[in-house]
């Protein structure tokens, strides 16, 4: 998936924050309960909204041999905005 175009003036005045989203257990991706699957679907929908709004540079799973985890890179004005997300 590709990110939408970002206003170049916002890009110059923004910061990038990398989030490492650590699952509760190493085999989480393979053993999610129904409730966990629902929560993950909602989280992915939220990140998709952020992507559409131009606030996300990239996001998705990382296939680490030690266990899958999530990665997200946000484009924000400041640390407070990153923490609010």
Short mmCIF file of C-alpha atoms in Angstrom, two decimals:
data_model
loop_
_atom_site.label_atom_id
_atom_site.label_comp_id
_atom_site.label_asym_id
_atom_site.label_seq_id
_atom_site.Cartn_x
_atom_site.Cartn_y
_atom_site.Cartn_z
CA UNK A 1 0.00 0.00 0.00
CA UNK A 2 1.22 3.48 -0.67
CA UNK A 3 0.88 6.55 1.47
CA UNK A 4 -0.98 9.59 0.19
CA UNK A 5 0.98 12.63 -0.91
CA UNK A 6 2.07 14.82 1.99
CA UNK A 7 2.11 18.60 1.87
CA UNK A 8 5.80 19.45 1.47
CA UNK A 9 5.59 22.37 3.93
CA UNK A 10 4.21 20.03 6.60
CA UNK A 11 6.88 17.47 5.74
CA UNK A 12 9.67 19.99 6.34
CA UNK A 13 8.27 21.10 9.70
CA UNK A 14 7.37 17.66 11.03
CA UNK A 15 9.08 14.96 13.03
CA UNK A 16 9.12 11.22 12.41
CA UNK A 17 8.44 8.82 15.27
CA UNK A 18 9.00 5.07 15.01
CA UNK A 19 6.75 2.84 17.07
CA UNK A 20 7.60 -0.78 17.77
CA UNK A 21 4.35 -2.51 18.68
CA UNK A 22 5.23 -5.49 20.84
CA UNK A 23 2.66 -8.29 21.13
CA UNK A 24 1.83 -9.89 24.48
CA UNK A 25 3.45 -13.20 23.46
CA UNK A 26 5.83 -14.45 20.77
CA UNK A 27 3.20 -16.55 18.96
CA UNK A 28 0.49 -13.87 19.18
CA UNK A 29 -0.03 -13.70 15.40
CA UNK A 30 -0.74 -17.44 15.28
CA UNK A 31 -2.73 -17.83 18.51
CA UNK A 32 -4.97 -14.75 18.77
CA UNK A 33 -8.30 -15.26 20.47
CA UNK A 34 -11.47 -13.94 18.83
CA UNK A 35 -11.33 -10.87 21.09
CA UNK A 36 -7.68 -10.26 20.18
CA UNK A 37 -8.44 -10.62 16.46
CA UNK A 38 -11.23 -8.08 16.84
CA UNK A 39 -8.90 -5.65 18.65
CA UNK A 40 -6.24 -6.10 15.96
CA UNK A 41 -8.76 -5.41 13.18
CA UNK A 42 -9.82 -2.21 14.95
CA UNK A 43 -6.18 -1.19 15.42
CA UNK A 44 -5.43 -1.79 11.73
CA UNK A 45 -8.48 0.28 10.74
CA UNK A 46 -7.21 3.11 12.98
CA UNK A 47 -3.73 3.00 11.40
CA UNK A 48 -5.35 2.98 7.95
CA UNK A 49 -7.23 6.18 8.88
CA UNK A 50 -3.96 7.76 10.01
CA UNK A 51 -2.36 6.71 6.71
CA UNK A 52 -5.21 8.25 4.71
CA UNK A 53 -4.80 11.48 6.72
CA UNK A 54 -1.10 11.61 5.83
CA UNK A 55 0.07 11.09 9.41
CA UNK A 56 1.57 7.64 8.81
CA UNK A 57 4.62 7.07 6.62
CA UNK A 58 4.51 3.27 6.85
CA UNK A 59 3.04 0.59 9.11
CA UNK A 60 2.66 -3.15 9.21
CA UNK A 61 3.92 -6.43 10.63
CA UNK A 62 7.59 -7.36 10.87
CA UNK A 63 8.29 -11.08 10.29
CA UNK A 64 10.93 -11.47 12.99
CA UNK A 65 12.06 -15.11 13.54
CA UNK A 66 11.72 -14.48 17.29
CA UNK A 67 8.09 -13.45 16.86
CA UNK A 68 6.08 -11.09 14.69
CA UNK A 69 5.77 -7.49 15.90
CA UNK A 70 4.33 -4.31 14.47
CA UNK A 71 6.10 -1.24 13.12
CA UNK A 72 4.63 2.20 12.58
CA UNK A 73 6.29 5.43 11.49
CA UNK A 74 4.30 8.59 12.20
CA UNK A 75 4.77 12.09 10.82
CA UNK A 76 3.76 14.54 13.55
CA UNK A 77 4.38 18.12 14.65
CA UNK A 78 5.81 17.20 18.05
CA UNK A 79 6.22 14.49 20.69
CA UNK A 80 2.87 15.32 22.30
CA UNK A 81 1.05 14.59 19.05
CA UNK A 82 2.87 11.26 18.70
CA UNK A 83 1.96 10.26 22.25
CA UNK A 84 -1.67 11.28 21.72
CA UNK A 85 -1.93 8.80 18.85
#
